[in-house]
């Protein structure tokens, strides 16, 4: 791989925050926020993309893990690589490996899954503010690029004072920005706590990103109005409609064919290629159509189905 600048010329991530617009960010999604999908959402007004969460110790242990977990290209910027790590040196080592090919690393302090918590990372880190401070400091001290960001993605505590304390401690250690998923580690589908996100935003002077239930472009503005955040991050909303940040209510046909082109060009595995399309077609297809589409087993069958059911972009006069 070659060393690359950010795609905004010489703009760093922190410069982007300075411009005063609410940044639109693609969340880290296991199996899904890989290079091909990042390439797609970048075509539709996504400002920053995250890699899927990578377990830092596995990443450092084997070349095979590095090659399968982290692929990028020259246009895949700005890019944040998210790691799960239980200690400062493992995180810093991983950050040093990806630093030439990315714009920052993010520490996962929000994954609520039991396996992550029992391994000492994910959401259990929100209860270890001193360790999080140490981890941020290690990245800051060991990556030699001063513009490289070290951020954290957290969930909230039932007692919000603990969350504010965590964020202020991280800020004192030099954290670049914080993404807040407005739910506790125990919550799944409960409403997002926007008041909590606003309280955190008001308690620190670094950029704060809101995460949770962003399903349409209008949610970006309403979340900003409720919280005053510097950016919003979407996960499921982008899977269902990768063109969401461009203002489309549902996935446009053009976006579906863009995905086909990108996935074929990048050699995306069929299962991943197909799964993304299942998400994209969820709101625009009927139950019988979905049943047929979900049972397809080859790329050529998928392309035939899309052409026969929806037509090509050229049919739109595009």
Coordinates of C-alpha atoms in Angstrom, one line a residue:
X1 CA 0.0 0.0 0.0
X2 CA 1.1 3.6 -0.6
X3 CA 0.9 6.5 1.7
X4 CA -2.1 8.6 1.0
X5 CA -3.5 12.1 1.9
X6 CA -7.1 12.6 2.8
X7 CA -9.4 12.8 -0.1
X8 CA -10.1 16.4 0.7
X9 CA -6.7 17.5 -0.5
X10 CA -4.9 18.7 2.6
X11 CA -8.0 18.9 4.9
X12 CA -7.7 16.9 8.0
X13 CA -10.6 15.4 9.9
X14 CA -10.4 18.2 12.4
X15 CA -10.5 20.8 9.6
X16 CA -13.7 19.2 8.4
X17 CA -15.3 19.8 11.9
X18 CA -14.1 23.4 11.8
X19 CA -16.2 24.2 8.7
X20 CA -19.4 24.2 10.8
X21 CA -21.5 21.8 8.8
X22 CA -23.0 18.7 10.4
X23 CA -20.8 15.9 9.2
X24 CA -22.5 12.7 7.9
X25 CA -20.7 9.5 9.0
X26 CA -21.0 5.8 8.1
X27 CA -20.9 3.8 11.3
X28 CA -18.5 0.8 11.9
X29 CA -20.6 -2.3 11.0
X30 CA -19.2 -5.8 11.4
X31 CA -19.1 -7.5 8.0
X32 CA -20.8 -4.5 6.3
X33 CA -18.8 -1.3 6.4
X34 CA -16.0 -2.8 4.3
X35 CA -14.3 -1.1 1.3
X36 CA -16.9 -1.8 -1.3
X37 CA -19.8 -0.4 0.8
X38 CA -17.7 2.6 1.9
X39 CA -17.0 3.3 -1.8
X40 CA -20.8 3.3 -2.4
X41 CA -21.9 5.6 0.4
X42 CA -19.1 8.1 -0.5
X43 CA -20.8 8.6 -3.8
X44 CA -23.9 9.7 -1.9
X45 CA -22.7 12.5 0.4
X46 CA -21.2 10.5 3.2
X47 CA -18.3 12.6 4.7
X48 CA -16.4 10.1 6.8
X49 CA -16.5 6.3 6.8
X50 CA -15.5 3.8 9.6
X51 CA -14.1 0.4 9.0
X52 CA -15.8 -2.5 10.7
X53 CA -14.6 -3.1 14.3
X54 CA -11.3 -5.0 14.2
X55 CA -10.0 -6.9 17.3
X56 CA -6.6 -5.3 17.7
X57 CA -4.8 -8.3 19.2
X58 CA -5.9 -10.6 16.3
X59 CA -4.9 -7.9 13.8
X60 CA -1.4 -7.7 15.3
X61 CA -1.0 -11.4 15.6
X62 CA -1.2 -12.4 11.9
X63 CA -0.6 -11.0 8.5
X64 CA -3.6 -13.1 7.3
X65 CA -5.9 -11.3 9.7
X66 CA -4.5 -7.9 8.6
X67 CA -5.1 -8.7 5.0
X68 CA -8.7 -10.0 5.5
X69 CA -9.8 -7.4 8.0
X70 CA -8.4 -4.2 6.5
X71 CA -8.5 -3.4 2.8
X72 CA -8.5 0.1 1.4
X73 CA -7.6 2.1 -1.7
X74 CA -6.6 5.6 -2.7
X75 CA -10.1 7.0 -2.8
X76 CA -11.2 5.5 0.5
X77 CA -10.7 8.6 2.5
X78 CA -11.4 10.1 5.0
X79 CA -11.2 6.7 6.8
X80 CA -11.4 5.9 10.5
X81 CA -10.3 2.4 11.5
X82 CA -12.1 1.2 14.6
X83 CA -10.4 -1.2 17.0
X84 CA -11.5 -3.2 20.0
X85 CA -8.7 -3.5 22.5
X86 CA -8.4 -4.3 26.2
X87 CA -5.1 -2.4 26.8
X88 CA -3.2 0.7 25.6
X89 CA -0.2 -0.8 24.0
X90 CA -2.2 -3.3 21.8
X91 CA -4.3 -0.4 20.6
X92 CA -1.3 1.9 19.9
X93 CA 0.5 -0.9 18.0
X94 CA -2.5 -1.5 15.8
X95 CA -2.9 2.3 15.2
X96 CA 0.7 2.6 14.1
X97 CA 0.2 -0.2 11.5
X98 CA -2.9 1.5 9.9
X99 CA -1.9 5.1 10.3
X100 CA -0.2 5.5 6.9
X101 CA -3.5 4.3 5.2
X102 CA -6.1 6.1 7.3
X103 CA -7.0 9.4 9.0
X104 CA -7.6 8.2 12.5
X105 CA -8.4 5.3 14.8
X106 CA -11.4 4.9 17.0
X107 CA -11.6 2.9 20.2
X108 CA -14.8 0.8 20.5
X109 CA -16.3 1.5 24.0
X110 CA -19.8 0.7 22.9
X111 CA -20.2 -2.9 21.7
X112 CA -22.7 -4.5 24.1
X113 CA -22.2 -8.1 23.0
X114 CA -21.2 -10.5 25.7
X115 CA -18.1 -11.9 24.0
X116 CA -16.7 -8.4 23.7
X117 CA -17.4 -7.5 27.3
X118 CA -15.9 -10.7 28.6
X119 CA -12.8 -10.1 26.6
X120 CA -12.3 -6.8 28.3
X121 CA -13.4 -4.5 25.5
X122 CA -16.4 -2.9 24.0
X123 CA -19.0 -1.3 26.3
X124 CA -17.2 -2.5 29.5
X125 CA -14.6 0.2 28.8
X126 CA -17.1 3.0 29.7
X127 CA -16.6 1.9 33.3
X128 CA -12.8 2.2 33.0
X129 CA -12.2 5.9 32.4
X130 CA -8.5 5.8 33.5
X131 CA -7.8 2.9 31.1
X132 CA -9.5 4.8 28.3
X133 CA -7.4 7.9 29.0
X134 CA -4.3 5.7 28.9
X135 CA -5.3 4.2 25.6
X136 CA -5.9 7.6 24.0
X137 CA -2.6 8.9 25.3
X138 CA -0.7 5.9 23.9
X139 CA -2.1 6.4 20.4
X140 CA -1.4 10.1 20.6
X141 CA 2.2 9.6 21.7
X142 CA 3.1 6.7 19.3
X143 CA 1.5 7.7 16.0
X144 CA 3.9 10.2 14.5
X145 CA 1.3 12.1 12.4
X146 CA 0.0 15.1 14.5
X147 CA -3.1 15.3 12.4
X148 CA -4.0 11.7 13.0
X149 CA -7.2 11.4 15.1
X150 CA -7.8 9.2 18.2
X151 CA -11.5 9.0 18.9
X152 CA -13.8 6.9 21.0
X153 CA -17.3 5.6 20.4
X154 CA -19.3 5.1 23.6
X155 CA -22.7 4.2 25.0
X156 CA -24.2 6.1 28.0
X157 CA -24.5 5.1 31.6
X158 CA -27.8 5.0 33.5
X159 CA -26.2 7.7 35.7
X160 CA -25.1 10.3 33.1
X161 CA -22.6 11.9 35.5
X162 CA -20.4 8.8 34.9
X163 CA -20.6 9.3 31.1
X164 CA -19.7 13.0 31.5
X165 CA -16.8 12.1 33.7
X166 CA -15.6 9.6 31.1
X167 CA -15.8 12.1 28.3
X168 CA -14.1 14.8 30.2
X169 CA -11.3 12.5 31.2
X170 CA -10.9 11.4 27.6
X171 CA -10.8 15.0 26.5
X172 CA -8.0 15.7 29.0
X173 CA -6.0 12.8 27.5
X174 CA -6.3 14.4 24.1
X175 CA -9.1 12.5 22.5
X176 CA -10.0 14.1 19.2
X177 CA -13.7 13.6 19.2
X178 CA -16.4 11.3 20.7
X179 CA -19.3 9.4 19.2
X180 CA -22.2 8.8 21.5
X181 CA -24.7 6.1 20.9
X182 CA -27.6 7.4 22.9
X183 CA -28.5 4.1 24.7
X184 CA -27.1 2.2 27.6
X185 CA -25.3 -1.1 27.0
X186 CA -28.4 -3.0 28.1
X187 CA -30.7 -1.1 25.7
X188 CA -31.4 -2.3 22.2
X189 CA -34.5 -0.8 20.6
X190 CA -35.5 1.7 23.2
X191 CA -35.7 5.4 22.0
X192 CA -32.4 7.2 21.7
X193 CA -31.7 9.5 24.6
X194 CA -31.1 12.9 22.9
X195 CA -31.0 14.8 26.2
X196 CA -28.0 12.7 27.2
X197 CA -26.2 13.4 24.0
X198 CA -26.8 17.1 24.4
X199 CA -25.6 17.0 28.0
X200 CA -22.3 15.4 26.9
X201 CA -22.0 17.8 24.0
X202 CA -22.4 20.7 26.4
X203 CA -19.8 19.3 28.9
X204 CA -16.8 19.0 26.5
X205 CA -15.2 21.4 24.0
X206 CA -14.3 18.7 21.4
X207 CA -16.6 17.6 18.6
X208 CA -19.3 15.1 19.5
X209 CA -21.1 12.8 17.0
X210 CA -24.6 11.5 17.7
X211 CA -25.4 7.8 16.8
X212 CA -28.7 5.9 16.9
X213 CA -31.9 5.8 14.8
X214 CA -30.7 8.0 11.9
X215 CA -33.0 6.7 9.1
X216 CA -33.5 9.7 6.8
X217 CA -31.6 12.9 5.9
X218 CA -34.2 14.9 7.9
X219 CA -33.1 13.0 11.0
X220 CA -29.6 14.6 10.6
X221 CA -31.1 18.1 11.0
X222 CA -33.5 17.1 13.8
X223 CA -30.7 15.4 15.8
X224 CA -28.6 18.5 15.3
X225 CA -31.5 20.7 16.5
X226 CA -32.0 18.5 19.6
X227 CA -28.4 18.1 20.6
X228 CA -26.1 20.7 18.9
X229 CA -23.7 17.9 17.8
X230 CA -21.0 18.3 15.2
X231 CA -22.0 15.2 13.2
X232 CA -24.3 12.2 13.0
X233 CA -23.5 8.6 12.4
X234 CA -25.8 6.1 10.7
X235 CA -25.7 2.3 10.6
X236 CA -28.9 0.5 9.8
X237 CA -30.3 3.5 8.0
X238 CA -27.4 3.5 5.5
X239 CA -27.6 -0.3 5.0
X240 CA -31.3 0.1 4.0
X241 CA -30.6 3.1 1.9
X242 CA -27.0 3.9 1.1
X243 CA -28.1 7.1 -0.7
X244 CA -29.9 8.4 2.5
X245 CA -27.4 11.2 3.1
X246 CA -28.1 12.5 -0.4
X247 CA -31.8 13.0 0.6
X248 CA -33.4 9.9 -1.1
X249 CA -36.3 8.5 0.9
X250 CA -35.6 4.9 -0.4
X251 CA -32.7 3.4 -2.2
X252 CA -32.8 4.8 -5.8
X253 CA -32.2 2.4 -8.8
X254 CA -29.0 4.3 -9.7
X255 CA -27.6 3.4 -6.3
X256 CA -28.5 -0.3 -6.7
X257 CA -26.6 -0.5 -10.0
X258 CA -23.7 1.5 -8.5
X259 CA -23.5 -1.2 -5.9
X260 CA -23.5 -4.0 -8.5
X261 CA -20.7 -2.2 -10.4
X262 CA -18.5 -1.5 -7.3
X263 CA -19.0 -5.0 -5.9
X264 CA -18.1 -6.7 -9.2
X265 CA -15.1 -4.4 -9.7
X266 CA -13.8 -5.1 -6.2
X267 CA -14.5 -8.8 -6.2
X268 CA -17.0 -8.8 -3.3
X269 CA -18.0 -12.2 -2.1
X270 CA -21.5 -13.2 -3.3
X271 CA -22.9 -13.5 0.2
X272 CA -21.9 -10.0 1.1
X273 CA -23.0 -8.6 -2.3
X274 CA -26.4 -10.3 -1.9
X275 CA -26.9 -9.3 1.7
X276 CA -26.4 -5.7 0.9
X277 CA -29.0 -5.9 -1.8
X278 CA -31.5 -7.6 0.5
X279 CA -31.2 -4.6 2.8
X280 CA -31.4 -2.1 0.0
X281 CA -34.5 -3.7 -1.5
X282 CA -36.3 -4.1 1.8
X283 CA -38.4 -1.0 1.6
X284 CA -39.0 -1.0 -2.2
X285 CA -40.0 -4.6 -2.8
X286 CA -43.1 -6.7 -2.0
X287 CA -43.0 -9.9 0.2
X288 CA -43.2 -12.3 -2.8
X289 CA -40.5 -10.4 -4.6
X290 CA -38.2 -10.5 -1.5
X291 CA -38.8 -14.3 -1.2
X292 CA -37.6 -14.8 -4.8
X293 CA -34.7 -12.4 -4.5
X294 CA -33.5 -13.8 -1.2
X295 CA -33.3 -17.3 -2.6
X296 CA -30.9 -16.4 -5.5
X297 CA -27.5 -18.0 -5.4
X298 CA -25.3 -16.4 -8.1
X299 CA -24.3 -12.9 -9.2
X300 CA -25.6 -13.5 -12.7
X301 CA -29.0 -14.5 -11.3
X302 CA -29.1 -11.4 -9.2
X303 CA -28.3 -9.2 -12.1
X304 CA -30.9 -10.9 -14.3
X305 CA -33.5 -10.4 -11.6
X306 CA -32.7 -6.7 -11.1
X307 CA -32.8 -6.0 -14.8
X308 CA -36.1 -7.9 -15.2
X309 CA -37.8 -6.4 -12.1
X310 CA -36.5 -2.9 -12.0
X311 CA -34.8 -2.2 -15.3
X312 CA -31.4 -0.6 -15.8
X313 CA -30.4 3.0 -15.0
X314 CA -30.5 3.7 -18.7
X315 CA -34.3 3.0 -18.6
X316 CA -34.6 6.0 -16.3
X317 CA -33.0 8.2 -18.9
X318 CA -30.0 8.6 -16.6

